[in-house]
PDB file of C-alpha atoms in Angstrom:
ATOM      1  CA  MET B1067       0.038   0.184   0.287  1.00  0.00           C
ATOM      2  CA  THR B1068       1.319   3.389  -0.787  1.00  0.00           C
ATOM      3  CA  ASP B1069       0.078   6.932   0.098  1.00  0.00           C
ATOM      4  CA  THR B1070      -0.972   7.670  -2.903  1.00  0.00           C
ATOM      5  CA  ASP B1071      -3.807   4.605  -2.426  1.00  0.00           C
ATOM      6  CA  ALA B1072      -7.523   6.072  -2.032  1.00  0.00           C
ATOM      7  CA  LEU B1073      -8.007   5.853   1.923  1.00  0.00           C
ATOM      8  CA  PRO B1074     -11.187   4.265   2.794  1.00  0.00           C
ATOM      9  CA  PRO B1075     -13.174   6.685   4.659  1.00  0.00           C
ATOM     10  CA  GLY B1076     -13.356   7.458   7.773  1.00  0.00           C
ATOM     11  CA  THR B1077      -9.352   7.427   7.488  1.00  0.00           C
ATOM     12  CA  ASP B1078      -7.414   9.631  10.018  1.00  0.00           C
ATOM     13  CA  PRO B1079      -4.504  10.722   7.668  1.00  0.00           C
ATOM     14  CA  ASP B1080      -2.949  12.481  10.173  1.00  0.00           C
ATOM     15  CA  LYS B1081      -2.798   9.953  13.196  1.00  0.00           C
ATOM     16  CA  ALA B1082      -0.918   6.601  12.340  1.00  0.00           C
ATOM     17  CA  SER B1083      -3.713   3.679  12.810  1.00  0.00           C
ATOM     18  CA  VAL B1084      -2.872   0.897  15.604  1.00  0.00           C
ATOM     19  CA  ALA B1085      -4.031  -1.752  13.259  1.00  0.00           C
ATOM     20  CA  ARG B1086      -1.858  -0.194  10.616  1.00  0.00           C
ATOM     21  CA  MET B1087       1.153  -0.148  12.843  1.00  0.00           C
ATOM     22  CA  TYR B1088       1.107  -3.260  13.997  1.00  0.00           C
ATOM     23  CA  ASP B1089       0.917  -4.481  10.154  1.00  0.00           C
ATOM     24  CA  ALA B1090       4.118  -2.775  10.020  1.00  0.00           C
ATOM     25  CA  MET B1091       5.281  -4.518  12.851  1.00  0.00           C
ATOM     26  CA  LEU B1092       4.968  -7.633  11.439  1.00  0.00           C
ATOM     27  CA  GLY B1093       6.246  -6.936   7.889  1.00  0.00           C
ATOM     28  CA  GLY B1094       3.121  -6.400   6.122  1.00  0.00           C
ATOM     29  CA  GLU B1095       2.478  -3.910   3.223  1.00  0.00           C
ATOM     30  CA  HIS B1096      -1.045  -2.244   4.191  1.00  0.00           C
ATOM     31  CA  ASN B1097       0.197   0.305   5.997  1.00  0.00           C
ATOM     32  CA  PHE B1098       1.343   4.314   5.370  1.00  0.00           C
ATOM     33  CA  ALA B1099       4.545   6.419   6.233  1.00  0.00           C
ATOM     34  CA  ILE B1100       2.807   7.894   9.316  1.00  0.00           C
ATOM     35  CA  ASP B1101       2.206   4.191  10.535  1.00  0.00           C
ATOM     36  CA  ARG B1102       5.824   3.172   9.706  1.00  0.00           C
ATOM     37  CA  GLU B1103       7.390   6.613  11.204  1.00  0.00           C
ATOM     38  CA  ALA B1104       5.436   5.590  14.478  1.00  0.00           C
ATOM     39  CA  VAL B1105       6.655   2.377  14.727  1.00  0.00           C
ATOM     40  CA  ALA B1106       9.893   3.798  14.170  1.00  0.00           C
ATOM     41  CA  ALA B1107       9.266   5.713  17.313  1.00  0.00           C
ATOM     42  CA  VAL B1108       8.424   2.558  19.343  1.00  0.00           C
ATOM     43  CA  THR B1109      11.262   0.863  17.777  1.00  0.00           C
ATOM     44  CA  ALA B1110      13.704   3.525  19.508  1.00  0.00           C
ATOM     45  CA  ILE B1111      12.268   3.076  22.759  1.00  0.00           C
ATOM     46  CA  ASP B1112      12.034  -0.964  22.757  1.00  0.00           C
ATOM     47  CA  PRO B1113      14.326  -2.299  19.884  1.00  0.00           C
ATOM     48  CA  GLN B1114      12.537  -5.308  19.885  1.00  0.00           C
ATOM     49  CA  VAL B1115       9.289  -4.209  19.556  1.00  0.00           C
ATOM     50  CA  ARG B1116       9.128  -6.244  16.278  1.00  0.00           C
ATOM     51  CA  THR B1117      10.060  -9.405  18.218  1.00  0.00           C
ATOM     52  CA  LEU B1118       7.524  -8.995  20.741  1.00  0.00           C
ATOM     53  CA  ALA B1119       4.560  -8.435  18.142  1.00  0.00           C
ATOM     54  CA  ARG B1120       5.984 -11.627  16.463  1.00  0.00           C
ATOM     55  CA  ALA B1121       5.623 -13.324  19.681  1.00  0.00           C
ATOM     56  CA  ASN B1122       2.043 -12.320  20.251  1.00  0.00           C
ATOM     57  CA  ARG B1123       0.908 -13.769  16.790  1.00  0.00           C
ATOM     58  CA  ALA B1124       2.519 -16.548  17.509  1.00  0.00           C
ATOM     59  CA  PHE B1125       0.424 -16.845  20.415  1.00  0.00           C
ATOM     60  CA  LEU B1126      -2.949 -16.500  18.384  1.00  0.00           C
ATOM     61  CA  GLY B1127      -2.235 -19.116  16.233  1.00  0.00           C
ATOM     62  CA  ARG B1128      -1.104 -21.534  19.185  1.00  0.00           C
ATOM     63  CA  ALA B1129      -4.150 -20.502  21.246  1.00  0.00           C
ATOM     64  CA  VAL B1130      -6.372 -21.470  18.080  1.00  0.00           C
ATOM     65  CA  ARG B1131      -4.539 -24.495  17.369  1.00  0.00           C
ATOM     66  CA  PHE B1132      -5.389 -25.294  20.998  1.00  0.00           C
ATOM     67  CA  LEU B1133      -9.010 -24.280  21.213  1.00  0.00           C
ATOM     68  CA  ALA B1134      -9.292 -26.154  17.996  1.00  0.00           C
ATOM     69  CA  ARG B1135      -7.919 -29.509  19.741  1.00  0.00           C
ATOM     70  CA  SER B1136     -10.398 -28.875  22.742  1.00  0.00           C
ATOM     71  CA  GLY B1137     -13.611 -29.004  20.018  1.00  0.00           C
ATOM     72  CA  VAL B1138     -13.958 -25.282  19.353  1.00  0.00           C
ATOM     73  CA  ARG B1139     -14.983 -24.676  16.049  1.00  0.00           C
ATOM     74  CA  GLN B1140     -16.407 -21.425  15.930  1.00  0.00           C
ATOM     75  CA  PHE B1141     -14.375 -18.127  16.898  1.00  0.00           C
ATOM     76  CA  ILE B1142     -15.045 -14.705  17.489  1.00  0.00           C
ATOM     77  CA  ASP B1143     -11.691 -12.627  16.691  1.00  0.00           C
ATOM     78  CA  LEU B1144     -12.301  -8.905  18.442  1.00  0.00           C
ATOM     79  CA  GLY B1145      -9.873  -6.301  17.444  1.00  0.00           C
ATOM     80  CA  SER B1146      -8.662  -8.747  14.690  1.00  0.00           C
ATOM     81  CA  GLY B1147      -6.735  -6.125  12.678  1.00  0.00           C
ATOM     82  CA  ILE B1148      -5.077  -6.128   9.124  1.00  0.00           C
ATOM     83  CA  PRO B1149      -4.921 -10.036   7.627  1.00  0.00           C
ATOM     84  CA  THR B1150      -1.481 -11.303   7.324  1.00  0.00           C
ATOM     85  CA  GLN B1151      -0.154 -14.825   7.991  1.00  0.00           C
ATOM     86  CA  GLY B1152      -1.668 -16.894   9.752  1.00  0.00           C
ATOM     87  CA  ASN B1153      -4.785 -15.505  10.611  1.00  0.00           C
ATOM     88  CA  VAL B1154      -7.302 -17.398  12.377  1.00  0.00           C
ATOM     89  CA  HIS B1155      -9.768 -18.741   9.913  1.00  0.00           C
ATOM     90  CA  GLU B1156      -6.668 -19.979   8.312  1.00  0.00           C
ATOM     91  CA  VAL B1157      -5.613 -21.570  10.996  1.00  0.00           C
ATOM     92  CA  ALA B1158      -8.774 -22.793  12.315  1.00  0.00           C
ATOM     93  CA  GLN B1159      -9.888 -24.467   8.811  1.00  0.00           C
ATOM     94  CA  ALA B1160      -6.849 -25.994   8.488  1.00  0.00           C
ATOM     95  CA  ALA B1161      -7.875 -28.102  11.738  1.00  0.00           C
ATOM     96  CA  SER B1162     -11.504 -28.154  10.533  1.00  0.00           C
ATOM     97  CA  PRO B1163     -12.574 -27.183   7.152  1.00  0.00           C
ATOM     98  CA  GLN B1164     -15.715 -26.101   8.549  1.00  0.00           C
ATOM     99  CA  ALA B1165     -14.504 -23.752  11.229  1.00  0.00           C
ATOM    100  CA  ARG B1166     -16.367 -20.794  11.351  1.00  0.00           C
ATOM    101  CA  VAL B1167     -14.720 -17.223  12.212  1.00  0.00           C
ATOM    102  CA  VAL B1168     -16.078 -13.931  12.741  1.00  0.00           C
ATOM    103  CA  TYR B1169     -13.448 -10.687  13.143  1.00  0.00           C
ATOM    104  CA  VAL B1170     -14.466  -7.693  14.455  1.00  0.00           C
ATOM    105  CA  ASP B1171     -12.667  -4.286  13.589  1.00  0.00           C
ATOM    106  CA  LYS B1172     -13.573  -0.750  13.054  1.00  0.00           C
ATOM    107  CA  ASP B1173     -10.422  -0.081  11.366  1.00  0.00           C
ATOM    108  CA  PRO B1174     -11.331   1.332   7.540  1.00  0.00           C
ATOM    109  CA  VAL B1175      -7.946  -0.485   5.810  1.00  0.00           C
ATOM    110  CA  ALA B1176      -8.214  -4.020   8.218  1.00  0.00           C
ATOM    111  CA  VAL B1177     -12.389  -4.042   7.319  1.00  0.00           C
ATOM    112  CA  ALA B1178     -11.510  -3.368   3.843  1.00  0.00           C
ATOM    113  CA  HIS B1179      -8.661  -5.611   3.184  1.00  0.00           C
ATOM    114  CA  SER B1180     -10.591  -8.473   5.515  1.00  0.00           C
ATOM    115  CA  THR B1181     -13.766  -7.968   3.119  1.00  0.00           C
ATOM    116  CA  THR B1182     -11.996  -9.157   0.347  1.00  0.00           C
ATOM    117  CA  LEU B1183      -9.745 -11.819   1.845  1.00  0.00           C
ATOM    118  CA  LEU B1184     -12.848 -13.511   3.133  1.00  0.00           C
ATOM    119  CA  ALA B1185     -15.087 -12.613   0.015  1.00  0.00           C
ATOM    120  CA  ASP B1186     -15.169 -16.210  -1.052  1.00  0.00           C
ATOM    121  CA  ASN B1187     -15.168 -18.286   2.413  1.00  0.00           C
ATOM    122  CA  PRO B1188     -18.598 -18.864   3.331  1.00  0.00           C
ATOM    123  CA  TYR B1189     -17.677 -19.815   6.806  1.00  0.00           C
ATOM    124  CA  ALA B1190     -15.778 -16.266   7.936  1.00  0.00           C
ATOM    125  CA  ASP B1191     -16.677 -13.057   7.728  1.00  0.00           C
ATOM    126  CA  ILE B1192     -15.526  -9.659   8.979  1.00  0.00           C
ATOM    127  CA  VAL B1193     -17.936  -7.375  11.416  1.00  0.00           C
ATOM    128  CA  ASP B1194     -17.243  -3.726  11.111  1.00  0.00           C
ATOM    129  CA  ALA B1195     -17.768  -2.740  14.665  1.00  0.00           C
ATOM    130  CA  ASP B1196     -16.238  -1.286  18.004  1.00  0.00           C
ATOM    131  CA  ILE B1197     -15.841  -4.045  20.546  1.00  0.00           C
ATOM    132  CA  ARG B1198     -16.879  -1.329  23.379  1.00  0.00           C
ATOM    133  CA  ARG B1199     -20.081  -1.859  22.285  1.00  0.00           C
ATOM    134  CA  PRO B1200     -20.690  -5.555  22.978  1.00  0.00           C
ATOM    135  CA  ALA B1201     -24.378  -5.818  21.738  1.00  0.00           C
ATOM    136  CA  ASP B1202     -23.737  -4.004  18.587  1.00  0.00           C
ATOM    137  CA  VAL B1203     -21.432  -7.461  17.828  1.00  0.00           C
ATOM    138  CA  LEU B1204     -23.469  -9.871  19.218  1.00  0.00           C
ATOM    139  CA  ALA B1205     -26.253  -8.347  17.275  1.00  0.00           C
ATOM    140  CA  SER B1206     -24.524  -8.241  14.115  1.00  0.00           C
ATOM    141  CA  PRO B1207     -25.651  -9.980  10.624  1.00  0.00           C
ATOM    142  CA  GLN B1208     -22.336 -12.072  10.291  1.00  0.00           C
ATOM    143  CA  VAL B1209     -22.496 -13.264  13.999  1.00  0.00           C
ATOM    144  CA  ARG B1210     -25.938 -14.255  14.252  1.00  0.00           C
ATOM    145  CA  LYS B1211     -25.184 -16.191  10.569  1.00  0.00           C
ATOM    146  CA  LEU B1212     -22.035 -17.868  11.301  1.00  0.00           C
ATOM    147  CA  ILE B1213     -22.110 -18.364  15.144  1.00  0.00           C
ATOM    148  CA  ASP B1214     -23.994 -20.979  16.935  1.00  0.00           C
ATOM    149  CA  PHE B1215     -24.252 -19.917  20.968  1.00  0.00           C
ATOM    150  CA  ASP B1216     -25.327 -23.452  21.739  1.00  0.00           C
ATOM    151  CA  GLN B1217     -22.319 -24.793  20.677  1.00  0.00           C
ATOM    152  CA  PRO B1218     -18.687 -24.283  21.686  1.00  0.00           C
ATOM    153  CA  VAL B1219     -17.321 -20.671  20.802  1.00  0.00           C
ATOM    154  CA  ALA B1220     -13.905 -18.813  21.269  1.00  0.00           C
ATOM    155  CA  VAL B1221     -13.802 -15.268  22.114  1.00  0.00           C
ATOM    156  CA  LEU B1222     -10.278 -14.099  21.067  1.00  0.00           C
ATOM    157  CA  MET B1223      -9.259 -10.249  22.607  1.00  0.00           C
ATOM    158  CA  VAL B1224      -5.310 -10.662  21.597  1.00  0.00           C
ATOM    159  CA  ALA B1225      -3.635  -7.415  22.251  1.00  0.00           C
ATOM    160  CA  ILE B1226      -6.502  -5.340  21.651  1.00  0.00           C
ATOM    161  CA  LEU B1227      -7.912  -4.558  25.436  1.00  0.00           C
ATOM    162  CA  HIS B1228      -4.851  -2.199  25.829  1.00  0.00           C
ATOM    163  CA  PHE B1229      -6.663   0.326  23.736  1.00  0.00           C
ATOM    164  CA  VAL B1230      -9.930   0.445  26.118  1.00  0.00           C
ATOM    165  CA  ALA B1231      -9.262   2.805  28.478  1.00  0.00           C
ATOM    166  CA  PRO B1232     -10.325   2.498  32.320  1.00  0.00           C
ATOM    167  CA  GLU B1233     -13.707   4.638  31.679  1.00  0.00           C
ATOM    168  CA  GLU B1234     -14.799   2.352  28.767  1.00  0.00           C
ATOM    169  CA  ASN B1235     -14.567  -0.420  31.411  1.00  0.00           C
ATOM    170  CA  PRO B1236     -12.700  -3.356  29.937  1.00  0.00           C
ATOM    171  CA  ALA B1237     -14.008  -5.865  32.663  1.00  0.00           C
ATOM    172  CA  GLY B1238     -17.554  -5.096  31.442  1.00  0.00           C
ATOM    173  CA  ILE B1239     -17.079  -6.062  27.916  1.00  0.00           C
ATOM    174  CA  VAL B1240     -15.410  -8.892  28.802  1.00  0.00           C
ATOM    175  CA  ALA B1241     -18.358  -9.514  30.834  1.00  0.00           C
ATOM    176  CA  ALA B1242     -20.814  -9.255  28.333  1.00  0.00           C
ATOM    177  CA  PHE B1243     -19.166 -11.267  25.696  1.00  0.00           C
ATOM    178  CA  ARG B1244     -18.634 -13.953  28.507  1.00  0.00           C
ATOM    179  CA  ASP B1245     -22.301 -14.356  29.268  1.00  0.00           C
ATOM    180  CA  ALA B1246     -22.908 -14.673  25.708  1.00  0.00           C
ATOM    181  CA  LEU B1247     -21.148 -17.805  25.487  1.00  0.00           C
ATOM    182  CA  PRO B1248     -22.723 -21.325  26.644  1.00  0.00           C
ATOM    183  CA  GLU B1249     -21.230 -22.981  29.348  1.00  0.00           C
ATOM    184  CA  GLY B1250     -17.715 -24.143  28.376  1.00  0.00           C
ATOM    185  CA  GLY B1251     -17.219 -21.321  26.246  1.00  0.00           C
ATOM    186  CA  TRP B1252     -13.433 -19.554  25.688  1.00  0.00           C
ATOM    187  CA  LEU B1253     -11.565 -16.793  26.218  1.00  0.00           C
ATOM    188  CA  ALA B1254      -8.041 -16.091  24.808  1.00  0.00           C
ATOM    189  CA  LEU B1255      -6.433 -12.635  25.800  1.00  0.00           C
ATOM    190  CA  SER B1256      -3.545 -11.177  25.771  1.00  0.00           C
ATOM    191  CA  HIS B1257      -2.341  -7.526  26.993  1.00  0.00           C
ATOM    192  CA  ALA B1258       0.320  -5.150  27.651  1.00  0.00           C
ATOM    193  CA  THR B1259       1.756  -4.928  31.047  1.00  0.00           C
ATOM    194  CA  ASN B1260       3.495  -2.079  32.927  1.00  0.00           C
ATOM    195  CA  GLN B1261       4.564  -4.983  35.586  1.00  0.00           C
ATOM    196  CA  ASP B1262       8.245  -5.820  34.811  1.00  0.00           C
ATOM    197  CA  ARG B1263       9.105  -2.660  32.466  1.00  0.00           C
ATOM    198  CA  PRO B1264       7.330   0.422  33.624  1.00  0.00           C
ATOM    199  CA  ASP B1265       9.182   3.166  32.086  1.00  0.00           C
ATOM    200  CA  THR B1266       9.180   1.285  28.782  1.00  0.00           C
ATOM    201  CA  ALA B1267       5.271   0.844  29.241  1.00  0.00           C
ATOM    202  CA  ALA B1268       5.022   4.069  30.313  1.00  0.00           C
ATOM    203  CA  ALA B1269       7.073   5.549  27.467  1.00  0.00           C
ATOM    204  CA  VAL B1270       5.166   3.794  24.812  1.00  0.00           C
ATOM    205  CA  THR B1271       2.104   4.527  26.265  1.00  0.00           C
ATOM    206  CA  GLN B1272       3.038   8.494  25.636  1.00  0.00           C
ATOM    207  CA  LEU B1273       3.838   8.093  22.182  1.00  0.00           C
ATOM    208  CA  TYR B1274       0.728   6.013  21.212  1.00  0.00           C
ATOM    209  CA  ARG B1275      -1.206   8.677  23.187  1.00  0.00           C
ATOM    210  CA  SER B1276      -0.178  11.503  20.519  1.00  0.00           C
ATOM    211  CA  ARG B1277       0.579   9.767  17.602  1.00  0.00           C
ATOM    212  CA  ALA B1278      -2.204   6.790  17.413  1.00  0.00           C
ATOM    213  CA  THR B1279      -5.363   6.918  16.677  1.00  0.00           C
ATOM    214  CA  SER B1280      -5.861   4.804  20.480  1.00  0.00           C
ATOM    215  CA  PRO B1281      -4.177   5.301  23.507  1.00  0.00           C
ATOM    216  CA  VAL B1282      -2.546   2.683  25.477  1.00  0.00           C
ATOM    217  CA  THR B1283      -3.668   1.543  29.006  1.00  0.00           C
ATOM    218  CA  VAL B1284      -0.779  -1.161  29.927  1.00  0.00           C
ATOM    219  CA  ARG B1285      -2.253  -3.121  33.380  1.00  0.00           C
ATOM    220  CA  SER B1286      -0.606  -4.876  36.063  1.00  0.00           C
ATOM    221  CA  HIS B1287      -0.750  -9.197  36.417  1.00  0.00           C
ATOM    222  CA  GLU B1288      -3.155  -8.689  38.655  1.00  0.00           C
ATOM    223  CA  GLU B1289      -5.469  -6.263  36.628  1.00  0.00           C
ATOM    224  CA  ILE B1290      -4.849  -8.770  33.419  1.00  0.00           C
ATOM    225  CA  GLN B1291      -6.049 -11.791  35.497  1.00  0.00           C
ATOM    226  CA  GLY B1292      -8.999 -10.023  36.703  1.00  0.00           C
ATOM    227  CA  LEU B1293     -10.069  -9.828  32.921  1.00  0.00           C
ATOM    228  CA  PHE B1294     -10.882 -13.230  33.319  1.00  0.00           C
ATOM    229  CA  THR B1295     -13.118 -13.590  35.898  1.00  0.00           C
ATOM    230  CA  GLY B1296     -15.386 -16.099  35.139  1.00  0.00           C
ATOM    231  CA  PHE B1297     -13.063 -18.354  33.657  1.00  0.00           C
ATOM    232  CA  GLU B1298     -10.599 -21.044  34.498  1.00  0.00           C
ATOM    233  CA  LEU B1299      -7.314 -20.456  33.092  1.00  0.00           C
ATOM    234  CA  THR B1300      -5.701 -23.346  31.539  1.00  0.00           C
ATOM    235  CA  GLU B1301      -1.991 -24.008  32.170  1.00  0.00           C
ATOM    236  CA  PRO B1302       0.241 -22.355  32.403  1.00  0.00           C
ATOM    237  CA  GLY B1303      -1.952 -19.561  33.260  1.00  0.00           C
ATOM    238  CA  LEU B1304      -1.150 -16.321  32.465  1.00  0.00           C
ATOM    239  CA  VAL B1305       2.337 -15.979  31.659  1.00  0.00           C
ATOM    240  CA  HIS B1306       4.710 -13.815  29.462  1.00  0.00           C
ATOM    241  CA  VAL B1307       3.619 -14.120  25.690  1.00  0.00           C
ATOM    242  CA  PRO B1308       6.529 -16.552  24.809  1.00  0.00           C
ATOM    243  CA  LEU B1309       5.817 -18.815  27.682  1.00  0.00           C
ATOM    244  CA  TRP B1310       2.095 -19.844  27.002  1.00  0.00           C
ATOM    245  CA  ARG B1311       2.062 -23.415  25.741  1.00  0.00           C
ATOM    246  CA  PRO B1312       5.654 -22.804  23.256  1.00  0.00           C
ATOM    247  CA  ASP B1313       5.749 -24.932  20.288  1.00  0.00           C
ATOM    248  CA  GLU B1314       8.470 -27.418  20.176  1.00  0.00           C
ATOM    249  CA  ASN B1315      10.540 -25.694  17.645  1.00  0.00           C
ATOM    250  CA  GLU B1316      10.130 -22.402  19.437  1.00  0.00           C
ATOM    251  CA  ASP B1317      12.712 -20.945  21.760  1.00  0.00           C
ATOM    252  CA  ILE B1318      12.216 -19.492  25.063  1.00  0.00           C
ATOM    253  CA  PRO B1319      14.092 -16.655  25.509  1.00  0.00           C
ATOM    254  CA  GLU B1320      16.334 -16.285  28.258  1.00  0.00           C
ATOM    255  CA  ASN B1321      14.360 -12.939  29.874  1.00  0.00           C
ATOM    256  CA  PRO B1322      10.681 -13.647  29.028  1.00  0.00           C
ATOM    257  CA  SER B1323      10.066 -10.539  31.659  1.00  0.00           C
ATOM    258  CA  GLU B1324      11.106  -8.244  28.487  1.00  0.00           C
ATOM    259  CA  TYR B1325       8.325  -9.305  26.622  1.00  0.00           C
ATOM    260  CA  TRP B1326       5.750  -6.757  27.849  1.00  0.00           C
ATOM    261  CA  VAL B1327       2.482  -8.572  27.043  1.00  0.00           C
ATOM    262  CA  TYR B1328       0.808 -11.619  29.049  1.00  0.00           C
ATOM    263  CA  ALA B1329      -1.270 -13.771  27.525  1.00  0.00           C
ATOM    264  CA  GLY B1330      -3.869 -16.448  28.276  1.00  0.00           C
ATOM    265  CA  VAL B1331      -6.694 -18.739  27.601  1.00  0.00           C
ATOM    266  CA  GLY B1332      -9.592 -19.667  30.078  1.00  0.00           C
ATOM    267  CA  ARG B1333     -12.719 -22.029  29.915  1.00  0.00           C
ATOM    268  CA  LYS B1334     -15.930 -20.215  31.455  1.00  0.00           C
ATOM    269  CA  SER B1335     -16.945 -21.955  34.382  1.00  0.00           C
ATOM    270  CA  GLY B1336     -20.034 -22.167  36.345  1.00  0.00           C
TER     271      GLY B1336
END
């Protein structure tokens, strides 16, 4: 994508998009100079931010494979971002060709590219919606068509809730989706933390606040674990993102606390 391409309606040309920044961190092509400049600024604060983004993306793939092995065939991916390698529907449908996936995002570029990618896939679709309004997501035609809440469903909140401010009630958002899930439904979540590298987290938070479309709110391990209220965390619990069930061929970093994102998967209880 070049800056001369026509911008989808609703795109702010003066702000870096968090979805496009993540795409740039992952080496994607659906981003603009303003996004790459913001990523360069983040990299100046934390030189391994691209490694962290890849570790988060790898967690998403491992979580979906784990959920598929656990019998889940329906996924709602909140804040799904711009399609890149290892999309949820690709991972899920590799395990079960008729696995159903609904993506949810409000970034115009993410929605546009997802719409194109999924045009010929009858078991996957994209909802243009804000996760801060769970009722709108759950009532959308795409969710009503593809997701059967009488069967196992997994909600994915991977690297999205740190874009939800305290006054926007992140716990309430999680609870709304939890309450819609059947007993035995699942939540996969990753979230930036200030637990181990508070100075780095504070600097990145300030940068996103000044240069990106959405500010970041980092949270402690205790606060993030509290988002799993009503879910029973699977082993190994809420851990630094590269430590969540790494594949045999994946290297475990010597200092996992340098990866300032926690990740976990929980099953709805009670």
